PDB file of C-alpha atoms in Angstrom:
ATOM      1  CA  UNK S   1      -7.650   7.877  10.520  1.00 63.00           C
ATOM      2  CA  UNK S   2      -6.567   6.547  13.189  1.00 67.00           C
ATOM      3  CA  UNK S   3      -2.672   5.522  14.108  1.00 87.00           C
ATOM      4  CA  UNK S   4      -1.636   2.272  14.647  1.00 93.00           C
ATOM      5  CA  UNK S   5       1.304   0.612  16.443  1.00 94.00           C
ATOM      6  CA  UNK S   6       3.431  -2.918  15.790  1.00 96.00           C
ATOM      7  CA  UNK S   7       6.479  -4.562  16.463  1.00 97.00           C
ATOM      8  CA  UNK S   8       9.400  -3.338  14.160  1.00 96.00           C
ATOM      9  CA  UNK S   9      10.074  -7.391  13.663  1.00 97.00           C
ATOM     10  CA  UNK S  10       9.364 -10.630  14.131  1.00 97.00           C
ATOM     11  CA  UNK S  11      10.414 -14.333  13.384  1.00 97.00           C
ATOM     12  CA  UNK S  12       8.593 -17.171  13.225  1.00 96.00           C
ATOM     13  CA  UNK S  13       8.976 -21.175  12.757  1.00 97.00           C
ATOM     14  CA  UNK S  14       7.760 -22.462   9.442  1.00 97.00           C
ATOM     15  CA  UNK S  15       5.166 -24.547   9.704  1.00 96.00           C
ATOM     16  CA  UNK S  16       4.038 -22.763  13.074  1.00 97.00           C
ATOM     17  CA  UNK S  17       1.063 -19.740  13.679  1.00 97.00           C
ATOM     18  CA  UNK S  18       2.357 -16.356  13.394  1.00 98.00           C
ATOM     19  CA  UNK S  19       0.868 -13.948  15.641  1.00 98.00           C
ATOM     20  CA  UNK S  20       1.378 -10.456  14.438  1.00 98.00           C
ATOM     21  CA  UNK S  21       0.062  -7.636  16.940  1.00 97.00           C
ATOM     22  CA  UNK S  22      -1.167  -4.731  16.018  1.00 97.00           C
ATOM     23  CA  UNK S  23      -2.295  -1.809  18.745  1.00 96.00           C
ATOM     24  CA  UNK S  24      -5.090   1.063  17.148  1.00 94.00           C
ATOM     25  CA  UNK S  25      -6.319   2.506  20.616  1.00 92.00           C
ATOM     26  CA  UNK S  26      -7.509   5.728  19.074  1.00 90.00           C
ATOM     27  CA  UNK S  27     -10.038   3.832  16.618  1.00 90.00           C
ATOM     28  CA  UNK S  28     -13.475   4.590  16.124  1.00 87.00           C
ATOM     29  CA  UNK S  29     -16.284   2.852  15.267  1.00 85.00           C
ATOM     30  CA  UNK S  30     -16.803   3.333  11.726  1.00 84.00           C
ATOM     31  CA  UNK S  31     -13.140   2.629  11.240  1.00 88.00           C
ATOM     32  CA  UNK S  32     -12.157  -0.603   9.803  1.00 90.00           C
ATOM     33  CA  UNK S  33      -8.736  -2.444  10.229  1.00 92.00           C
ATOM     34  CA  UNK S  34      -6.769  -3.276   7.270  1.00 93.00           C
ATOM     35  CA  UNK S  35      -4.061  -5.730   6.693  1.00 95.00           C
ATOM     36  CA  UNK S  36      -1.630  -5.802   3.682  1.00 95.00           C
ATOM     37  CA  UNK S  37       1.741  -7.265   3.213  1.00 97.00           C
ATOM     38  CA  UNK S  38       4.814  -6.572   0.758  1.00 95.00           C
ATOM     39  CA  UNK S  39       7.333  -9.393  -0.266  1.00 95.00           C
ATOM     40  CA  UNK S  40      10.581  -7.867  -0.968  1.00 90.00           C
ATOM     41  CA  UNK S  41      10.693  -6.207  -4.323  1.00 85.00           C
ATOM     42  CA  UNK S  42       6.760  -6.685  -4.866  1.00 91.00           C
ATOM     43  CA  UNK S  43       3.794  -4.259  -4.579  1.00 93.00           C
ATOM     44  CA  UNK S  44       1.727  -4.737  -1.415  1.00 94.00           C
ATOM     45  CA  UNK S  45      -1.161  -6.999  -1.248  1.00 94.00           C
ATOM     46  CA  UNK S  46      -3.806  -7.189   0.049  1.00 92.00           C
ATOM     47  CA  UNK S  47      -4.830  -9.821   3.497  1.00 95.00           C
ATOM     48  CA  UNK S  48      -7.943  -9.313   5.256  1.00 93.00           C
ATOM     49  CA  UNK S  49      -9.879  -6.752   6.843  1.00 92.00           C
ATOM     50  CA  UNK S  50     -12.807  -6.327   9.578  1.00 92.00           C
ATOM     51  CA  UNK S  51     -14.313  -3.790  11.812  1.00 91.00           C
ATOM     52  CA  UNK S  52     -15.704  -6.079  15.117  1.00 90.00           C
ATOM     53  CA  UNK S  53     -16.255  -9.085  14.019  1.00 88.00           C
ATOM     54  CA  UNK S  54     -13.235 -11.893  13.977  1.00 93.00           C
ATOM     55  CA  UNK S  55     -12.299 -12.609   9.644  1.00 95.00           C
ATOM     56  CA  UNK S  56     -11.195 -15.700   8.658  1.00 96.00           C
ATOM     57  CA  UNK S  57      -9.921 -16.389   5.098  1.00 94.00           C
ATOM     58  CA  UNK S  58      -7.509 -18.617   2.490  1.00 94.00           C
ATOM     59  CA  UNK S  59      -5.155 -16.069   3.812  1.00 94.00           C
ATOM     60  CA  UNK S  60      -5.287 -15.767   7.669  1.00 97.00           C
ATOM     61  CA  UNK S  61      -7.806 -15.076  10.543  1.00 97.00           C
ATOM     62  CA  UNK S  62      -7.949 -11.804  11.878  1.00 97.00           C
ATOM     63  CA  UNK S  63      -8.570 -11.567  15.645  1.00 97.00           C
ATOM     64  CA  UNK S  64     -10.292  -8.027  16.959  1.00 96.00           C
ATOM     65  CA  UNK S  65     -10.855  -7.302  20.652  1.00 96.00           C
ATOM     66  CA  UNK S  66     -13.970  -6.618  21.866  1.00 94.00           C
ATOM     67  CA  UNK S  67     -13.150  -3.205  22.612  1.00 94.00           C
ATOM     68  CA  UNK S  68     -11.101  -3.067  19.335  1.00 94.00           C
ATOM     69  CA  UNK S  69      -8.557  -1.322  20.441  1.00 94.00           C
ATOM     70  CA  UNK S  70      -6.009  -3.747  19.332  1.00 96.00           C
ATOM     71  CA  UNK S  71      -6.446  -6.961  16.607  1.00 97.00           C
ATOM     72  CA  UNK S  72      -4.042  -9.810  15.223  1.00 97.00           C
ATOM     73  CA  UNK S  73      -3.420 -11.332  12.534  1.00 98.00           C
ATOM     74  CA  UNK S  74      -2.856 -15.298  12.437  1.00 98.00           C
ATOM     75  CA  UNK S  75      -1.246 -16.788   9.878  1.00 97.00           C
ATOM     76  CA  UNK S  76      -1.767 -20.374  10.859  1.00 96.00           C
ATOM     77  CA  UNK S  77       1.143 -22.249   8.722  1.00 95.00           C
ATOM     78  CA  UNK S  78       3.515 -19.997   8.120  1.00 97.00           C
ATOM     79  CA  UNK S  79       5.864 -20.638   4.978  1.00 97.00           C
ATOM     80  CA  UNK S  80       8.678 -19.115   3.872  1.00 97.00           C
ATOM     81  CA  UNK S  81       6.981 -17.643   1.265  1.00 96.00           C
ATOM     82  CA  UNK S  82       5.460 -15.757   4.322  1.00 97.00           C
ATOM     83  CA  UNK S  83       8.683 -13.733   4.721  1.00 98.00           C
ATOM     84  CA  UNK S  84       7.060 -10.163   4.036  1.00 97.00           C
ATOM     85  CA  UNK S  85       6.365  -6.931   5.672  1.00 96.00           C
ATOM     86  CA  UNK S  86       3.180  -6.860   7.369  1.00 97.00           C
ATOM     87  CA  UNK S  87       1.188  -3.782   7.557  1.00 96.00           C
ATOM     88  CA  UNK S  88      -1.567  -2.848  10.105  1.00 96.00           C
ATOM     89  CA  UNK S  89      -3.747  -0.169   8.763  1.00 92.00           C
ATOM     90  CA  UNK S  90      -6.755   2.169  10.012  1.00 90.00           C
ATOM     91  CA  UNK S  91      -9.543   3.451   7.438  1.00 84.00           C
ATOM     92  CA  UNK S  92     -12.933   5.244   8.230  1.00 77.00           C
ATOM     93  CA  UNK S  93     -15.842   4.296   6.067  1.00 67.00           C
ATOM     94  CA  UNK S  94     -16.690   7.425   5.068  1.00 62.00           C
ATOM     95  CA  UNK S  95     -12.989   8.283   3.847  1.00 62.00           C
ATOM     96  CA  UNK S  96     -13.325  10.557   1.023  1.00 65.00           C
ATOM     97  CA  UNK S  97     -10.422   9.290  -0.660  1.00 68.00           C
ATOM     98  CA  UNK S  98     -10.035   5.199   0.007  1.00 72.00           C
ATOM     99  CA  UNK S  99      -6.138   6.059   0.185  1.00 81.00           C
ATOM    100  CA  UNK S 100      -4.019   3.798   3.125  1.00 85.00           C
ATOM    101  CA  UNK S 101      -1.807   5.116   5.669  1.00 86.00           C
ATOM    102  CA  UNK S 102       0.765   3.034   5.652  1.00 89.00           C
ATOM    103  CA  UNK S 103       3.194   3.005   8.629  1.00 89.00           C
ATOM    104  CA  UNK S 104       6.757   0.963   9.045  1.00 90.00           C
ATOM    105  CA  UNK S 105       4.650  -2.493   9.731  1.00 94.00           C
ATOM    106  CA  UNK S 106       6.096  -5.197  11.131  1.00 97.00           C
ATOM    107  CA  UNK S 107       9.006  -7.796   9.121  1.00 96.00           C
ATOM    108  CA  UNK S 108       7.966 -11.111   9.493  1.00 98.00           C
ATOM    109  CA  UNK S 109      11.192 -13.807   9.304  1.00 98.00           C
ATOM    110  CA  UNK S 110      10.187 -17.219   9.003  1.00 97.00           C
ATOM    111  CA  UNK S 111      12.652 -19.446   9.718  1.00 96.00           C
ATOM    112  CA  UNK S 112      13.386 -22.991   8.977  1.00 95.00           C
TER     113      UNK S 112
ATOM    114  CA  UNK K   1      -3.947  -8.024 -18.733  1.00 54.00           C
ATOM    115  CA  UNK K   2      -5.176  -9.140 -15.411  1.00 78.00           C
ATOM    116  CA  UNK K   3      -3.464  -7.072 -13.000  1.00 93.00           C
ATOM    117  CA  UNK K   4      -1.685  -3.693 -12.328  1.00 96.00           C
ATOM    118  CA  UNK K   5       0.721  -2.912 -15.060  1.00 96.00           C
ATOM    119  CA  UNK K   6       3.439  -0.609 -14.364  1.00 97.00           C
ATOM    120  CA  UNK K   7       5.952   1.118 -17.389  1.00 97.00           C
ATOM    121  CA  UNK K   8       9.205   1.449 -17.125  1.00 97.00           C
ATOM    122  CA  UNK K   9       9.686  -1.671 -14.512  1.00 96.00           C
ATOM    123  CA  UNK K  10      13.457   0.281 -14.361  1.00 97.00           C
ATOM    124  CA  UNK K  11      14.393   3.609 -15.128  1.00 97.00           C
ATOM    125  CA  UNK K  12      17.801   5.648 -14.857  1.00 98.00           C
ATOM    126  CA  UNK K  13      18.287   9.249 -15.582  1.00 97.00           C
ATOM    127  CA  UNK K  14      20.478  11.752 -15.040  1.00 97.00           C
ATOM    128  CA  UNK K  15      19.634  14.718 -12.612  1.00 97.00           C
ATOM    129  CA  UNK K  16      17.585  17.567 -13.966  1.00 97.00           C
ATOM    130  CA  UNK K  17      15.676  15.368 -16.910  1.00 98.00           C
ATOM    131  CA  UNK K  18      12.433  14.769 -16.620  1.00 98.00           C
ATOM    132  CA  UNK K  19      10.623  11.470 -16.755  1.00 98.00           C
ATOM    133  CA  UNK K  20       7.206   9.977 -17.135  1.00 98.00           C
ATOM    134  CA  UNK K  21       5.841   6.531 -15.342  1.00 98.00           C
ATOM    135  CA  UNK K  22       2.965   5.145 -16.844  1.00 98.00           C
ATOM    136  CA  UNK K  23       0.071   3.060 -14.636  1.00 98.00           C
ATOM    137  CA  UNK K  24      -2.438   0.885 -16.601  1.00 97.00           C
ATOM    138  CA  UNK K  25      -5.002   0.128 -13.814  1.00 95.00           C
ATOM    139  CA  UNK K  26      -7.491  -3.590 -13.654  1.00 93.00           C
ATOM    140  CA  UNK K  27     -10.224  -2.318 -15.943  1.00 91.00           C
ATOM    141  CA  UNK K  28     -13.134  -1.047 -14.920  1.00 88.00           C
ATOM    142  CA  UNK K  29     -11.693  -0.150 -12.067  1.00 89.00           C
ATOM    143  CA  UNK K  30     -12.559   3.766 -11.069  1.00 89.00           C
ATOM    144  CA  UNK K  31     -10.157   4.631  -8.309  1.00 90.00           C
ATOM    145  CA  UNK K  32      -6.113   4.903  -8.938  1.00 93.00           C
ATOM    146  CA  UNK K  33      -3.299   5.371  -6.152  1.00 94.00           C
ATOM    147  CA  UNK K  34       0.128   6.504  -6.878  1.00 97.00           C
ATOM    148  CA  UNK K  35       2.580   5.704  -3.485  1.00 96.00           C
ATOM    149  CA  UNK K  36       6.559   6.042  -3.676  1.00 96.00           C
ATOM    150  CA  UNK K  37       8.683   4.114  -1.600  1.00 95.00           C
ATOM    151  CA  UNK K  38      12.334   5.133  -1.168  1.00 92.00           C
ATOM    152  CA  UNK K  39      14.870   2.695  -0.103  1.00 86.00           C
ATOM    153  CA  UNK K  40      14.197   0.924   3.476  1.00 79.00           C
ATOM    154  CA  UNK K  41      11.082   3.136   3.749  1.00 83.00           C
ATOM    155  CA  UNK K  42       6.936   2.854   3.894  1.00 85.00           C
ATOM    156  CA  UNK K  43       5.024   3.713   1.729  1.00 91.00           C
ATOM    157  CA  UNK K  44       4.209   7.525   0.787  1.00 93.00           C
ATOM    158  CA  UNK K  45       1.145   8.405  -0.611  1.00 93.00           C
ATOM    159  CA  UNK K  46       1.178  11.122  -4.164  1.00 96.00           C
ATOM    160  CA  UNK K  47      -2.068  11.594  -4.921  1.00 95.00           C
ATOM    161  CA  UNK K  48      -5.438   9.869  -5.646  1.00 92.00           C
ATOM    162  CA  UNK K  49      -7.533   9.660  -8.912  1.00 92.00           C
ATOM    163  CA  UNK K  50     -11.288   9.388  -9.283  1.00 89.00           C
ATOM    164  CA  UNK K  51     -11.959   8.606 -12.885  1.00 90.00           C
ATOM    165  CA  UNK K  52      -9.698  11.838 -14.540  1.00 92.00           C
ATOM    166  CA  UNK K  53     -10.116  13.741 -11.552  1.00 91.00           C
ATOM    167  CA  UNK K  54      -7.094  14.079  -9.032  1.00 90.00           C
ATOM    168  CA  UNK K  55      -9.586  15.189  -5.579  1.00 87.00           C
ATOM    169  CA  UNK K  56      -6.648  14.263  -3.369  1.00 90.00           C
ATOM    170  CA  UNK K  57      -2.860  15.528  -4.556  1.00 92.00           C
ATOM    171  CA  UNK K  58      -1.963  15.887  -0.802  1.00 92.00           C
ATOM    172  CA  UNK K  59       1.300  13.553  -1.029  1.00 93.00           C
ATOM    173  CA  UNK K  60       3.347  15.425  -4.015  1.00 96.00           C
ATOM    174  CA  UNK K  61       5.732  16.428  -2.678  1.00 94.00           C
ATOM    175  CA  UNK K  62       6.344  19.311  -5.136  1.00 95.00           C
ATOM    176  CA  UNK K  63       5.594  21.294  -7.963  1.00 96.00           C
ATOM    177  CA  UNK K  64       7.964  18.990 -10.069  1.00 97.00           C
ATOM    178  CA  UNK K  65       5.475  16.263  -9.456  1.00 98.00           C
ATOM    179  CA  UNK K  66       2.728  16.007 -11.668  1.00 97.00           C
ATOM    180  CA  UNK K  67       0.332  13.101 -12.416  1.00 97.00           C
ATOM    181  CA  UNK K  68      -2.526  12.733 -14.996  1.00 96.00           C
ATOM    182  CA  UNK K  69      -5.364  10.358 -15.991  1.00 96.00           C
ATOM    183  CA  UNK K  70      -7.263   9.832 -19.555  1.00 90.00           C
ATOM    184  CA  UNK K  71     -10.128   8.064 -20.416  1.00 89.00           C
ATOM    185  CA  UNK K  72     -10.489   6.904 -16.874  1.00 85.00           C
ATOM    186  CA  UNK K  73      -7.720   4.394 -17.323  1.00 93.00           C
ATOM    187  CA  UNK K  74      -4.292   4.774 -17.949  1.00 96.00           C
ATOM    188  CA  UNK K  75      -2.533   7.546 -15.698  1.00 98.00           C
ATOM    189  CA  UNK K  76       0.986   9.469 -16.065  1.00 98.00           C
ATOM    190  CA  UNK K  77       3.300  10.260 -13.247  1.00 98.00           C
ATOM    191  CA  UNK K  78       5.628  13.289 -14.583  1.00 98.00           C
ATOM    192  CA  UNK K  79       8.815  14.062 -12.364  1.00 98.00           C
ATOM    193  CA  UNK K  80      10.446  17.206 -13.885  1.00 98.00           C
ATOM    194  CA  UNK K  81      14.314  18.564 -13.269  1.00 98.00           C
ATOM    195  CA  UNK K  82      14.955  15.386 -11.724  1.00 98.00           C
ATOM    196  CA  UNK K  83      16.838  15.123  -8.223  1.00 97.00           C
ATOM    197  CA  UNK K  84      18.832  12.703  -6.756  1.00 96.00           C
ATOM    198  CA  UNK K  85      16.338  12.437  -3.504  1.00 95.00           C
ATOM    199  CA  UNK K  86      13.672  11.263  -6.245  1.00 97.00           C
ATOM    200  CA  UNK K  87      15.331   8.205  -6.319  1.00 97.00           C
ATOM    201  CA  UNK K  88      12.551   5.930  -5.250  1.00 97.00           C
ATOM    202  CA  UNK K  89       9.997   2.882  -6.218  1.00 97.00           C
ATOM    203  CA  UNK K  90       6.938   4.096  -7.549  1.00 98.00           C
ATOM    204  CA  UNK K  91       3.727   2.105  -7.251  1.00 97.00           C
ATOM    205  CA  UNK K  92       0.862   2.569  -8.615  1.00 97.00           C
ATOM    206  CA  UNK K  93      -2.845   0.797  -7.232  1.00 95.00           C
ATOM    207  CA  UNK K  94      -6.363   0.566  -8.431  1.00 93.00           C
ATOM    208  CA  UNK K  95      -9.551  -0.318  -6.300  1.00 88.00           C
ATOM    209  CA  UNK K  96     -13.092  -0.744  -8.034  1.00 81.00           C
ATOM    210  CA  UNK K  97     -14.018   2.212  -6.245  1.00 67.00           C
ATOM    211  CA  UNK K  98     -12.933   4.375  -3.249  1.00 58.00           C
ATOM    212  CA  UNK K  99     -14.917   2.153  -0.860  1.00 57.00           C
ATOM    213  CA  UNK K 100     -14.491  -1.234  -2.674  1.00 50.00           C
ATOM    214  CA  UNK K 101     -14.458  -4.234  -1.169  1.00 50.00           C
ATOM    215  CA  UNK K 102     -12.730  -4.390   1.951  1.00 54.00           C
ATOM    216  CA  UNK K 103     -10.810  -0.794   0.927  1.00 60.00           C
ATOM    217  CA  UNK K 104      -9.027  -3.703  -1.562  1.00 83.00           C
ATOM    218  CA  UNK K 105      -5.753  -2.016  -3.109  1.00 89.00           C
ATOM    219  CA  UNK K 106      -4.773  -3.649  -5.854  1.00 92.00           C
ATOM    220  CA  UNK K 107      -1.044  -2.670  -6.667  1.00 95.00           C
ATOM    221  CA  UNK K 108       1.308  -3.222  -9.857  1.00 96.00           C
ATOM    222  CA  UNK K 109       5.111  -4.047  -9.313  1.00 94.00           C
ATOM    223  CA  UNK K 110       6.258  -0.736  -9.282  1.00 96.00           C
ATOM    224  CA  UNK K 111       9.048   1.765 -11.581  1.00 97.00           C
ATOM    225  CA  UNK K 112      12.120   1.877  -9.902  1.00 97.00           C
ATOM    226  CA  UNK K 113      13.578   5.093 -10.475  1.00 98.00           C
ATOM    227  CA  UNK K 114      17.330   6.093  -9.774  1.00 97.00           C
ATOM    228  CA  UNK K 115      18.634   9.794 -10.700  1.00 97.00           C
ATOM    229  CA  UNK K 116      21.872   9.964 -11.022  1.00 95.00           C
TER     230      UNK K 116
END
C-alpha cells in the first residue's frame, strides 16, 4: 500500500473549515484513500473514503486531485468535539487482508 | 450490544504473568483486527482474523503473543511472561468483511494494559 504524508499538527478556529492535507504520491489506481480519526482515549473511527471521485458526507467532504496524488479532508464547521487525530490512509482493493496502515496522522486543535 | 466490546477496559499485572483480552466483534461481522497502541504512538497492527482463521499474524511481535477466535465471534488476545514494554492499549476492530464498505473499521474502546 502505498505511504502517505501529513502535517504532524494543526489548529483550527471553531466554527471555521478545517483543511487537513494529506500527500499519497506513490498511489495507484486501484488504491483507495481512507480517512479515520481517534479522540483521545477512544478507538478510531471511521470518516470517509474515495478513490477519484470528490465524497461528501454528515461527516466531511473529501477533496482528491485529479491526478490523486494528494486529497483533503474538509471538515466544514469544526467543533471542539473535532479535537482528534486525523489519519490519512492508503488501501488497494484487492488487499488480501482489509488491515490499515496507520501512520502518525495529523492532531487537529480546535480552538475557541 | 451494538458496537465493539472490549474486556478488561483496564488491566494491571505484574511482569512475567500472563493475561488474556477478550474482543466481542458487531455480529455478523466476518473480519476481526487486533492493533496496539503504546503511549504517544500509532497504531500497530497484531494480526487479522477471517472467521477462526488468523491468514495474517504479521504484526505479533513475538512468540508470547498469541490470539484466537471461536465460533466466528468472540476472539482472545493471550500475552504470556508479561514485559514491561507490553505496556500498551489494545484495540480490537471488526468490518463485515475484508472489503466492506468503504474498508469500514469498526473499533471497540480498547484494554489498557500496564505491566508492572
Amino acid at each position: 500500500d502505498a505511504k502517505t504524508t501529513q502535517p504532524t499538527s494543526m489548529d483550527c478556529a471553531e466554527g471555521r473549515a478545517a483543511n487537513l492535507p494529506c500527500n499519497h504520491s506513490t498511489i495507484s489506481g486501484n488504491e483507495y484513500v481512507y480517512w479515520y480519526r481517534q479522540i483521545h482515549s477512544q478507538g478510531p473511527q471511521y470518516i470517509i473514503h474515495g478513490l477519484k471521485n470528490n465524497e461528501t458526507n454528515e461527516m466531511a467532504s473529501l477533496i482528491i486531485t485529479e491526478d490523486r496524488k494528494s486529497s483533503t479532508l474538509i471538515l466544514p464547521h469544526a467543533t471542539l468535539r473535532d479535537t482528534a487525530v486525523y489519519y490519512c490512509i492508503v488501501r488497494g482493493i484487492s488487499s488480501n487482508t482489509g488491515k490499515l496502515i496507520f501512520g502518525q496522522g495529523t492532531t487537529l486543535q480546535v480552538k475557541p | 450490544g451494538a458496537g465493539v466490546s472490549q474486556s478488561p477496559s483496564n488491566k494491571v499485572t505484574e511482569k512475567g504473568k500472563d493475561v488474556e483480552l477478550r474482543c466481542d466483534p458487531i455480529s455478523g461481522h466476518t473480519a476481526l483486527y487486533w492493533y496496539r497502541q503504546s503511549l504517544g504512538q500509532g497504531l500497530e497492527f497484531l494480526i487479522y482474523f477471517q472467521g477462526n482463521s488468523a491468514p495474517d499474524k504479521s504484526g505479533l511481535p513475538s512468540d508470547r503473543f498469541s490470539a484466537e477466535r471461536t465460533g466466528g465471534s468472540v476472539s482472545t488476545l493471550t500475552i504470556q511472561r508479561t514485559q514491561q514494554e507490553d505496556s500498551a492499549v489494545y484495540l480490537c476492530a471488526s468490518s463485515l468483511t475484508r472489503e466492506s464498505r468503504g474498508g469500514e473499521l469498526f473499533f471497540g474502546e480498547g484494554s489498557r494494559l500496564t505491566v508492572l
